[in-house]
Structures are given as C-alpha cells and as structure tokens.
CSV table of C-alpha atoms in Angstrom, one decimal:
chain,number,residue,atom,x,y,z
L,1,MET,CA,-5.4,3.0,-44.8
L,2,VAL,CA,-4.0,5.8,-46.5
L,3,PHE,CA,-1.0,7.1,-44.1
L,4,SER,CA,0.8,10.7,-45.0
L,5,ASP,CA,4.5,9.4,-47.5
L,6,LYS,CA,6.9,10.5,-44.7
L,7,ILE,CA,5.9,6.9,-42.5
L,8,LYS,CA,6.1,4.6,-45.7
L,9,ASN,CA,7.6,1.7,-45.4
L,10,THR,CA,11.1,2.0,-46.2
L,11,ASN,CA,12.1,-1.7,-44.1
L,12,THR,CA,16.3,-2.9,-44.9
L,13,SER,CA,16.8,-3.7,-41.0
L,14,LYS,CA,18.8,-6.9,-40.4
L,15,ARG,CA,18.1,-9.8,-38.8
L,16,LEU,CA,20.9,-9.5,-35.5
L,17,ALA,CA,22.0,-12.7,-34.0
L,18,VAL,CA,23.4,-11.2,-30.3
L,19,LYS,CA,24.9,-13.6,-27.7
L,20,LEU,CA,24.8,-11.8,-23.6
L,21,ASN,CA,27.5,-12.5,-21.4
L,22,ALA,CA,25.4,-13.9,-18.1
L,23,LYS,CA,24.2,-10.6,-16.6
L,24,GLY,CA,22.4,-9.5,-19.2
L,25,GLU,CA,21.2,-13.7,-19.8
L,26,GLN,CA,20.2,-13.1,-16.5
L,27,PHE,CA,17.9,-9.8,-17.2
L,28,VAL,CA,16.9,-11.0,-20.3
L,29,THR,CA,14.9,-14.4,-18.9
L,30,LYS,CA,13.1,-12.1,-16.7
L,31,ASN,CA,12.2,-10.1,-19.4
L,32,HIS,CA,14.1,-7.2,-18.3
L,33,PRO,CA,13.6,-4.8,-21.0
L,34,TRP,CA,17.0,-3.1,-21.0
L,35,VAL,CA,20.2,-5.1,-22.6
L,36,PHE,CA,23.3,-2.3,-22.2
L,37,SER,CA,26.1,-1.9,-24.5
L,38,ASN,CA,28.5,-3.6,-21.8
L,39,SER,CA,26.3,-7.0,-21.7
L,40,ILE,CA,26.9,-8.1,-25.5
L,41,VAL,CA,29.5,-10.5,-26.1
L,42,LYS,CA,28.5,-11.2,-29.3
L,43,ILE,CA,27.0,-9.9,-32.8
L,44,ASN,CA,27.9,-9.3,-36.5
L,45,ASP,CA,28.9,-6.8,-37.8
L,46,GLU,CA,28.1,-3.9,-38.7
L,47,ALA,CA,24.6,-3.0,-36.6
L,48,THR,CA,22.6,-0.5,-37.6
L,49,THR,CA,19.8,1.3,-35.0
L,50,GLY,CA,16.2,-0.3,-36.1
L,51,ASP,CA,17.7,-4.0,-36.9
L,52,LEU,CA,15.5,-7.4,-34.8
L,53,ALA,CA,18.4,-8.1,-32.2
L,54,ILE,CA,17.6,-12.5,-32.2
L,55,ILE,CA,18.9,-13.2,-28.6
L,56,PHE,CA,20.5,-16.3,-28.4
L,57,SER,CA,20.9,-18.3,-25.0
L,58,LYS,CA,24.7,-19.1,-24.6
L,59,ARG,CA,24.4,-22.6,-23.9
L,60,LYS,CA,21.8,-23.5,-25.3
L,61,ASN,CA,21.7,-21.7,-28.5
L,62,LYS,CA,17.8,-21.1,-27.4
L,63,VAL,CA,16.2,-18.0,-28.4
L,64,ILE,CA,15.8,-16.4,-25.3
L,65,GLY,CA,13.7,-12.6,-26.7
L,66,LEU,CA,14.3,-10.1,-29.5
L,67,GLY,CA,14.5,-6.8,-29.7
L,68,LEU,CA,15.8,-3.9,-32.2
L,69,TYR,CA,19.7,-2.4,-31.9
L,70,ASP,CA,19.3,1.4,-30.8
L,71,ALA,CA,23.6,2.1,-32.0
L,72,ASN,CA,22.7,5.7,-30.0
L,73,SER,CA,21.7,4.6,-27.0
L,74,PRO,CA,24.2,2.8,-24.4
L,75,ILE,CA,20.5,0.9,-24.1
L,76,ARG,CA,21.9,-1.0,-26.8
L,77,ILE,CA,19.0,-3.5,-27.6
L,78,LYS,CA,15.5,-2.6,-26.2
L,79,MET,CA,13.4,-4.7,-25.6
L,80,MET,CA,10.0,-6.4,-27.4
L,81,HIS,CA,9.3,-9.8,-26.7
L,82,PHE,CA,11.2,-12.7,-24.7
L,83,GLU,CA,11.0,-15.8,-27.3
L,84,ALA,CA,10.9,-16.4,-30.4
L,85,ALA,CA,8.4,-15.3,-32.3
L,86,GLU,CA,7.3,-14.2,-36.1
L,87,ILE,CA,8.3,-10.0,-35.8
L,88,ASN,CA,5.4,-10.0,-38.1
L,89,ALA,CA,2.1,-7.2,-38.9
L,90,SER,CA,0.4,-9.5,-36.4
L,91,PHE,CA,3.3,-9.5,-34.5
L,92,PHE,CA,2.6,-5.7,-33.3
L,93,LEU,CA,-1.3,-6.1,-34.1
L,94,ASN,CA,-1.3,-9.0,-31.2
L,95,LYS,CA,0.4,-7.0,-28.9
L,96,ILE,CA,-1.7,-3.6,-29.4
L,97,GLU,CA,-5.0,-6.1,-28.1
L,98,GLN,CA,-3.2,-6.9,-25.6
L,99,ALA,CA,-2.1,-3.8,-24.2
L,100,PHE,CA,-6.0,-2.6,-25.0
L,101,GLN,CA,-7.7,-5.6,-23.7
L,102,LYS,CA,-5.8,-4.0,-19.8
L,103,ARG,CA,-7.3,-0.8,-19.9
L,104,LEU,CA,-10.8,-1.6,-20.7
L,105,PRO,CA,-11.9,-1.5,-17.3
L,106,LEU,CA,-11.6,2.5,-17.3
L,107,LEU,CA,-12.9,2.6,-21.2
L,108,GLU,CA,-16.3,0.6,-18.9
L,109,THR,CA,-16.5,4.1,-17.0
L,110,ASN,CA,-16.7,8.6,-18.1
L,111,THR,CA,-13.6,8.3,-19.8
L,112,ASN,CA,-12.7,8.7,-23.3
L,113,SER,CA,-8.6,9.4,-22.8
L,114,TYR,CA,-5.9,6.9,-22.4
L,115,ARG,CA,-3.1,5.8,-22.9
L,116,LEU,CA,-3.0,2.2,-25.5
L,117,ILE,CA,1.1,2.3,-25.5
L,118,PHE,CA,3.0,3.1,-22.3
L,119,GLY,CA,6.9,2.3,-23.8
L,120,GLU,CA,8.5,-0.7,-22.4
L,121,ASN,CA,6.1,-1.8,-20.3
L,122,ASP,CA,3.4,-2.9,-22.8
L,123,GLY,CA,6.8,-5.0,-25.4
L,124,PHE,CA,7.7,-0.5,-27.1
L,125,PRO,CA,10.8,0.4,-25.6
L,126,GLY,CA,10.3,4.3,-27.1
L,127,LEU,CA,7.6,4.4,-28.4
L,128,ILE,CA,4.1,6.2,-25.6
L,129,ALA,CA,0.4,6.5,-27.9
L,130,ASP,CA,-2.7,8.8,-26.3
L,131,VAL,CA,-5.5,8.6,-26.7
L,132,TYR,CA,-8.2,11.6,-26.8
L,133,ASN,CA,-11.2,11.1,-27.9
L,134,TYR,CA,-10.4,9.7,-31.9
L,135,VAL,CA,-7.3,11.1,-32.1
L,136,LEU,CA,-4.3,8.8,-31.3
L,137,VAL,CA,-1.2,10.8,-30.2
L,138,VAL,CA,1.8,8.4,-30.6
L,139,LYS,CA,5.6,9.9,-29.6
L,140,LEU,CA,8.5,8.5,-30.2
L,141,TYR,CA,11.7,9.2,-28.7
L,142,SER,CA,14.4,6.5,-30.1
L,143,GLU,CA,15.1,5.4,-34.0
L,144,ILE,CA,14.9,2.2,-33.7
L,145,TRP,CA,11.0,2.3,-35.2
L,146,LEU,CA,11.1,4.4,-37.6
L,147,PRO,CA,11.6,1.2,-40.3
L,148,TYR,CA,8.2,-0.6,-38.8
L,149,LEU,CA,6.6,2.3,-38.2
L,150,GLU,CA,3.6,1.8,-40.9
L,151,THR,CA,2.8,-1.4,-39.4
L,152,VAL,CA,2.5,0.0,-36.0
L,153,LEU,CA,0.3,3.1,-36.7
L,154,ASN,CA,-1.8,0.6,-38.3
L,155,SER,CA,-2.4,-1.8,-35.9
L,156,LEU,CA,-2.5,1.5,-33.9
L,157,GLN,CA,-5.6,2.8,-35.3
L,158,LYS,CA,-7.3,-0.9,-35.9
L,159,VAL,CA,-7.5,-0.9,-31.9
L,160,SER,CA,-7.6,2.2,-31.5
L,161,LYS,CA,-10.5,2.7,-34.1
L,162,ALA,CA,-8.9,7.0,-34.1
L,163,GLU,CA,-9.7,9.1,-36.7
L,164,THR,CA,-6.6,11.3,-36.5
L,165,ILE,CA,-3.1,10.4,-36.0
L,166,VAL,CA,-0.4,13.3,-34.9
L,167,MET,CA,3.1,12.7,-34.7
L,168,ARG,CA,4.2,13.6,-32.0
L,169,LEU,CA,8.7,13.7,-31.9
L,170,SER,CA,11.5,14.1,-29.3
L,171,ARG,CA,14.0,16.2,-28.9
L,172,THR,CA,16.4,13.9,-30.3
L,173,LEU,CA,14.0,12.6,-32.5
L,174,GLN,CA,13.2,16.7,-33.6
L,175,GLN,CA,16.8,16.5,-34.6
L,176,SER,CA,16.9,13.8,-36.7
L,177,LYS,CA,17.9,13.8,-40.7
L,178,ASN,CA,17.6,10.1,-41.1
L,179,HIS,CA,13.7,10.7,-41.4
L,180,GLN,CA,11.3,13.1,-42.8
L,181,LEU,CA,9.1,13.4,-39.9
L,182,LYS,CA,8.1,16.7,-38.5
L,183,ASP,CA,7.0,17.5,-34.3
L,184,GLY,CA,2.7,18.1,-34.9
L,185,ASP,CA,2.6,16.4,-38.0
L,186,VAL,CA,-0.6,14.7,-38.9
L,187,VAL,CA,0.1,11.7,-40.7
L,188,PHE,CA,-3.8,10.6,-41.3
L,189,GLY,CA,-6.9,11.8,-41.3
L,190,THR,CA,-7.5,15.0,-40.0
L,191,LEU,CA,-7.4,17.7,-37.0
L,192,GLU,CA,-9.5,21.0,-37.7
L,193,ASN,CA,-8.3,22.1,-34.5
L,194,ASP,CA,-4.8,21.5,-32.5
L,195,VAL,CA,-6.9,21.6,-29.5
L,196,VAL,CA,-8.9,17.8,-28.9
L,197,ALA,CA,-12.2,17.7,-26.1
L,198,PHE,CA,-11.8,14.9,-24.6
L,199,VAL,CA,-13.6,12.9,-21.1
L,200,GLU,CA,-11.7,12.3,-18.1
L,201,HIS,CA,-14.7,10.0,-15.5
L,202,GLY,CA,-16.9,12.0,-16.7
L,203,VAL,CA,-15.2,16.0,-16.5
L,204,LYS,CA,-14.6,17.6,-20.0
L,205,PHE,CA,-11.0,18.7,-20.7
L,206,SER,CA,-9.3,19.8,-23.6
L,207,ALA,CA,-5.4,18.7,-24.4
L,208,ASN,CA,-3.2,20.7,-27.2
L,209,VAL,CA,-2.5,17.7,-29.2
L,210,ILE,CA,1.0,19.7,-31.7
L,211,LYS,CA,2.4,21.7,-29.1
L,212,GLY,CA,0.7,20.2,-25.7
L,213,HIS,CA,3.7,19.2,-23.2
L,214,LYS,CA,4.6,15.3,-23.7
L,215,THR,CA,1.0,14.1,-25.8
L,216,GLY,CA,-1.3,17.2,-25.0
L,217,TYR,CA,-2.1,16.3,-20.8
L,218,PHE,CA,-0.7,13.8,-17.8
L,219,LEU,CA,-3.7,11.3,-18.5
L,220,ASP,CA,-0.6,9.5,-15.7
L,221,HIS,CA,-3.1,11.4,-12.5
L,222,ARG,CA,-6.6,10.6,-14.2
L,223,TYR,CA,-7.4,8.4,-10.0
L,224,ASN,CA,-5.8,10.7,-7.7
L,225,ARG,CA,-7.6,13.6,-10.4
L,226,LYS,CA,-11.0,11.4,-9.8
L,227,LYS,CA,-10.2,10.9,-6.4
L,228,VAL,CA,-9.1,14.9,-5.0
L,229,GLY,CA,-12.0,15.7,-6.8
L,230,GLU,CA,-14.2,13.2,-4.2
L,231,PHE,CA,-12.4,14.9,-1.4
L,232,SER,CA,-13.2,19.0,-2.7
L,233,LYS,CA,-16.9,19.1,-1.6
L,234,ASN,CA,-17.5,23.3,-0.5
L,235,LYS,CA,-13.8,23.2,0.2
L,236,THR,CA,-10.9,24.9,-0.7
L,237,VAL,CA,-8.2,24.0,-2.5
L,238,LEU,CA,-4.4,24.5,-3.4
L,239,ASP,CA,-3.5,22.9,-7.2
L,240,VAL,CA,0.3,23.4,-7.0
L,241,PHE,CA,2.6,22.8,-10.1
L,242,SER,CA,-0.7,22.6,-11.1
L,243,TYR,CA,0.3,23.3,-15.3
L,244,ALA,CA,-3.3,22.4,-17.1
L,245,GLY,CA,-5.5,22.7,-13.9
L,246,GLY,CA,-6.2,18.3,-13.6
L,247,PHE,CA,-6.3,19.0,-9.9
L,248,SER,CA,-8.6,22.0,-10.1
L,249,VAL,CA,-11.0,21.4,-12.3
L,250,HIS,CA,-11.6,18.3,-11.0
L,251,ALA,CA,-12.1,19.4,-7.2
L,252,LEU,CA,-14.4,22.6,-8.8
L,253,TYR,CA,-15.9,20.1,-10.5
L,254,ASN,CA,-17.2,18.1,-8.1
L,255,GLY,CA,-17.9,21.1,-6.4
L,256,ALA,CA,-15.6,23.2,-4.3
L,257,LYS,CA,-16.1,26.6,-3.1
L,258,GLU,CA,-12.9,27.8,-4.1
L,259,VAL,CA,-9.7,26.4,-6.2
L,260,THR,CA,-6.8,27.8,-6.8
L,261,SER,CA,-4.6,26.5,-9.7
L,262,LEU,CA,-0.8,27.9,-8.7
L,263,ASP,CA,1.8,27.4,-11.5
L,264,ILE,CA,5.4,28.8,-13.3
L,265,SER,CA,3.6,29.3,-16.8
L,266,LYS,CA,1.0,31.9,-17.3
L,267,GLN,CA,0.0,30.1,-20.4
L,268,ALA,CA,0.1,27.1,-18.2
L,269,LEU,CA,-2.3,29.2,-15.9
L,270,GLU,CA,-4.8,30.0,-18.6
L,271,ILE,CA,-5.3,26.5,-20.4
L,272,ALA,CA,-6.4,25.3,-16.2
L,273,TYR,CA,-8.8,27.9,-16.0
L,274,GLU,CA,-10.7,27.2,-19.9
L,275,ASN,CA,-10.3,23.5,-18.6
L,276,GLY,CA,-12.5,24.9,-15.5
L,277,LYS,CA,-15.1,26.9,-17.9
L,278,LEU,CA,-15.7,23.4,-20.5
L,279,ASN,CA,-17.7,21.9,-17.0
L,280,ASN,CA,-20.2,24.0,-15.3
L,281,TYR,CA,-19.3,25.2,-11.4
L,282,SER,CA,-20.6,27.3,-8.9
L,283,GLY,CA,-16.8,27.5,-6.9
L,284,LYS,CA,-14.1,30.7,-7.2
L,285,HIS,CA,-11.2,30.0,-9.6
L,286,PHE,CA,-8.2,31.9,-8.3
L,287,THR,CA,-4.5,31.1,-10.3
L,288,ILE,CA,-1.0,32.4,-9.1
L,289,ALA,CA,1.7,32.6,-11.5
L,290,GLY,CA,5.3,31.8,-9.8
L,291,ASP,CA,8.3,29.6,-9.1
L,292,ALA,CA,6.4,27.1,-6.1
L,293,PHE,CA,8.6,27.4,-3.3
L,294,VAL,CA,7.8,31.2,-3.1
L,295,GLU,CA,4.8,31.6,-3.5
L,296,LEU,CA,3.9,28.9,-0.8
L,297,LYS,CA,6.3,31.2,1.7
L,298,LYS,CA,4.4,34.0,0.7
L,299,LEU,CA,0.9,32.2,1.2
L,300,ILE,CA,1.7,30.7,5.4
L,301,ASN,CA,3.3,34.9,5.5
L,302,ASN,CA,-0.1,35.4,4.7
L,303,ASN,CA,-2.0,33.4,7.4
L,304,LYS,CA,-3.8,31.5,4.1
L,305,THR,CA,-4.6,27.8,4.2
L,306,PHE,CA,-6.6,25.4,2.5
L,307,ASP,CA,-8.8,22.6,3.2
L,308,VAL,CA,-7.2,20.4,0.2
L,309,VAL,CA,-3.4,20.3,-1.1
L,310,VAL,CA,-2.7,18.6,-4.1
L,311,ILE,CA,1.3,19.0,-4.6
L,312,ASP,CA,2.1,18.1,-7.6
L,313,PRO,CA,5.5,18.4,-9.1
L,314,PRO,CA,7.9,17.9,-11.9
L,315,SER,CA,10.6,15.0,-11.8
L,316,PHE,CA,13.5,16.6,-9.4
L,317,ALA,CA,15.9,13.6,-10.8
L,318,LYS,CA,16.2,13.4,-14.0
L,319,GLN,CA,19.4,12.1,-13.5
L,320,GLN,CA,21.2,10.1,-10.9
L,321,THR,CA,23.1,12.7,-9.4
L,322,GLU,CA,19.9,14.5,-8.4
L,323,ILE,CA,18.6,11.7,-5.8
L,324,GLU,CA,19.1,13.5,-3.1
L,325,LEU,CA,19.0,17.3,-4.3
L,326,ALA,CA,15.0,15.8,-4.9
L,327,LYS,CA,14.5,13.8,-1.5
L,328,LYS,CA,15.1,17.9,-0.1
L,329,LYS,CA,13.2,19.5,-2.2
L,330,TYR,CA,10.1,16.6,-1.5
L,331,ALA,CA,10.8,16.8,2.1
L,332,GLN,CA,10.7,21.0,1.4
L,333,LEU,CA,7.8,20.6,-0.3
L,334,ALA,CA,5.8,18.4,2.0
L,335,GLN,CA,6.5,21.2,4.7
L,336,LEU,CA,5.8,23.2,2.7
L,337,GLY,CA,2.3,22.0,2.3
L,338,ALA,CA,1.2,20.8,6.6
L,339,GLN,CA,1.6,24.4,6.9
L,340,LEU,CA,-1.3,25.5,4.0
L,341,THR,CA,-3.6,23.4,5.0
L,342,ALA,CA,-5.9,23.4,7.1
L,343,LYS,CA,-7.0,21.5,10.3
L,344,ASN,CA,-9.3,18.6,10.1
L,345,GLY,CA,-7.3,19.4,6.2
L,346,LEU,CA,-6.3,17.5,3.3
L,347,LEU,CA,-3.1,17.4,2.2
L,348,VAL,CA,-2.2,15.5,-1.3
L,349,LEU,CA,1.6,14.3,-2.5
L,350,ALA,CA,3.5,13.4,-5.1
L,351,SER,CA,6.0,12.1,-7.7
L,352,CYS,CA,7.1,11.7,-11.0
L,353,SER,CA,10.8,10.6,-10.8
L,354,SER,CA,11.3,7.2,-10.7
L,355,ARG,CA,14.6,7.2,-9.5
L,356,VAL,CA,13.2,8.1,-6.1
L,357,LEU,CA,11.2,4.9,-5.2
L,358,ALA,CA,8.2,5.0,-3.0
L,359,GLN,CA,9.1,4.0,-0.6
L,360,SER,CA,11.4,6.3,-0.3
L,361,PHE,CA,8.9,8.6,-1.0
L,362,PHE,CA,6.4,8.0,1.5
L,363,ASP,CA,9.1,7.5,3.7
L,364,ILE,CA,10.2,11.5,3.0
L,365,ASN,CA,6.6,12.0,3.5
L,366,LEU,CA,6.4,10.4,7.0
L,367,GLN,CA,8.9,12.3,8.2
L,368,THR,CA,8.4,15.7,7.5
L,369,LEU,CA,6.0,15.6,8.7
L,370,GLN,CA,6.2,13.8,12.1
L,371,THR,CA,8.3,17.4,12.8
L,372,GLN,CA,5.2,19.1,11.9
L,373,LYS,CA,3.0,18.3,16.2
L,374,ARG,CA,0.0,17.7,13.9
L,375,ALA,CA,-1.5,14.6,14.1
L,376,PHE,CA,-1.9,13.6,10.9
L,377,LYS,CA,-3.0,9.5,9.5
L,378,ASN,CA,-1.8,8.5,6.0
L,379,ILE,CA,-5.3,7.2,4.7
L,380,LEU,CA,-4.7,5.9,0.7
L,381,ASN,CA,-0.9,5.9,-0.9
L,382,THR,CA,-1.6,4.5,-4.8
L,383,LEU,CA,1.3,4.1,-7.5
L,384,HIS,CA,-0.4,3.8,-11.3
L,385,ASP,CA,-3.3,4.2,-13.2
L,386,VAL,CA,-4.8,0.6,-15.5
L,387,ASP,CA,-3.1,2.9,-18.7
L,388,HIS,CA,0.4,2.9,-17.0
L,389,PRO,CA,0.9,-0.9,-16.3
L,390,VAL,CA,4.7,-1.7,-14.5
L,391,SER,CA,6.4,-4.7,-16.0
L,392,PHE,CA,9.8,-4.0,-14.8
L,393,PRO,CA,11.3,-2.3,-12.0
L,394,GLU,CA,12.4,1.4,-14.2
L,395,GLY,CA,8.9,1.9,-14.9
L,396,ALA,CA,7.6,3.1,-11.9
L,397,TYR,CA,7.6,7.0,-11.4
L,398,LEU,CA,4.0,7.9,-10.5
L,399,LYS,CA,3.7,7.7,-6.1
L,400,CYS,CA,0.7,9.1,-4.1
L,401,ALA,CA,0.4,9.4,-0.4
L,402,TYR,CA,-3.3,11.9,1.4
L,403,TYR,CA,-2.4,12.5,4.6
L,404,ARG,CA,-5.3,14.1,6.9
L,405,PHE,CA,-4.3,16.3,9.4
L,406,LYS,CA,-6.8,15.8,12.5
L,407,ASN,CA,-5.8,20.2,14.0
C-alpha cells in the first residue's frame, strides 16, 4: 500500500512500566480512558510522547491496561486497551474491525457516510476517522499517534476500503514541528475535488474534506436529521445554526413547503443551499445570515412562526467555567424557539456540550417551556447515533429533545 512519504513509520517509541495511585488504578480497572499526571506514582525516566505505557496493578503486579504517553497533556496516558496485549498491526486491525462491526446496521440503510473511529470510545484516543463515500478523513488531535500512523492508516484503509485518505490536523498538530504533515494532505490515493458527494439515508450531501470544519461535515446528528425530515412534509421549517444545512436539506427532501436556514456564516449558508440543490425538491429554501439570538428576536417581532423549529447550537461550554452561562443560553434558545413554533408545531432542541449533562439539558428545556403557558408534550429524547458509541461518561456529548405543542 503506497502512502505519502510524510507518514512513513519512524517508530522509535519506548515501552514504559507505569504504576498508579489507588484512584488512578480504579479508573483504569473501570475502563476509563484517561490517566491524569497526578495519578502516576512510578514511570520510566525520559518518557516521551507516543511511548507505549504498560500499566501494572500495585499489588499483584499484573498488566491492567495499555495506553500512549502524552507529555503535552494533563491527561498523561491515553488508554487504548484494558488488559495485556501485543501492540502491533494485528492489534490495530482487530480494533478497527470491531468498530466497523458496530456500524453495520447503519450501512444496511441507504447511507455511505459514517464515523468509523470515535476516539477514546473505540480505543483510539485523540483520533477520529470519518468515511464519506470513497474518501476516508482521519483527524488527529494528539501527537501520540505519529509513531503508529502508517500502521493505523493501513488498517483503516483495509477495513473501510477507502480509495483516498485525507489527513486533518487539530490546531496544536498544525503548529507542531514533530512531523511533515499539513492539514488537508492527501496521503493515500488521489482527490480530484475538495468537495466529496455522499448519501445519508437516501439524501444527497457534500463535504469539503480539505477545508471544511472538523472532517468536513457533522455526521453525529444523522438520526435526528432523518427524524426531522419525517416530520416536515408540507410544513414550514426553521433550521437555526444550520451550518451546511443538514436538517434543512432533509426537510426539503421530505416535502417541506418552505425551509429557512439561519447561520452566522454566509459561506455555510451557501453550502446549505448547494446541498439542497443536490436533491429534487419543490419547496422554497430561504437563508438568513446573522447572530441566531438577534435574528430569532427579529422573527418573533415580525410575528413569524414555523411548523417545525430546529435549534442545534455549537458547544457553549468548552471549559468548566462556562457551564452556567451555557445553561442560560440553552434556556434562552428554548424560550425563543417556543415563541417561533406554530400551533400544533414541533420544537427540536439539541446540545453538543459534553459538560452539560443530558438530564440537565432536558430539565432546562422542560422548566423553560413550562413558563410559556402553552400545552406541550415531550415526544422524544435522543442521544448518540450508532456510529458514535459512548464507552465512558465524558465521551457522551450529544442530546436532542422533541416537543410537540398542542396550541
């Protein structure tokens, strides 16, 4: 398999014998993938990023887990496995095949885009792998993978059968001088166009895999987009924080008579409009560019209402200190959304802030909507789709709630 010279294996990583304090050991025995620096009580001298950390229990001196050492993070060891194993090409291939098996129910639908590797949740901390049709996009968030990159990419290609592999890098990796990669590098196969067409539950979309946000598209809301589409026939729909128009396009595809996409980015709205045109639809597609909170108030002042209102904001709590402000913003959006939802209409509220727990988000929505003096029913709550499995509490971030108003 011919990969770019930029990712040829130069694996000089060492093996580290590690012992943890009681709290750290307890986390590992419960299959938690994060070992913080203050949990380590014994480790080899001169440990470097990418070294294989073999964690031994304090009492029985038995191997309880394997991880990769990260000298640049307070999460000093990022766990891959929770028992003894030989870390080689077969190990990575088996792990990726196990991940692929979990996605099979999704691939039995008319869908050729999916998340093959979801970081820690699939045993690959700091690594995301998304498939768009024939293109595999791998995003690295940590240098721990650099010594193993060729081996891992080889296994990813074998399992996904991708014809092309694109590397995407976090900002930290883009600034690192420990590799030759650039964000958007095509490291396997060829790519004639930055924009790749794919299908999601029969609906056509495109993703800019070279310059688009994250890996080019947000795959995580797939189930909810399909669900909103099913509710949208002959309806008017407002898609707030629409980005590339995921909810909007599903609504149009399913026979919505009018869809309004609202986003602060004019470029994102252009992509949303173009994604809509990839499909046959008869409804009208409008766009509004501006700050969501400001634009929603304008719509309310103009007495506008919609049969279906979807509000899916970006994360409001990227740090612990932002949690309370995030909760206030969610409450504000629920209030604005309710005012814009027509009689017998549907309000869909979503959150991708992992620090705001699902139950807390659902409680905020209910408490806010109960102040609106309108009868409503919470008809559905959803979490992660099948290709975003959750294996530890902090790995959960997505939640979505559907509220049907009766008057």
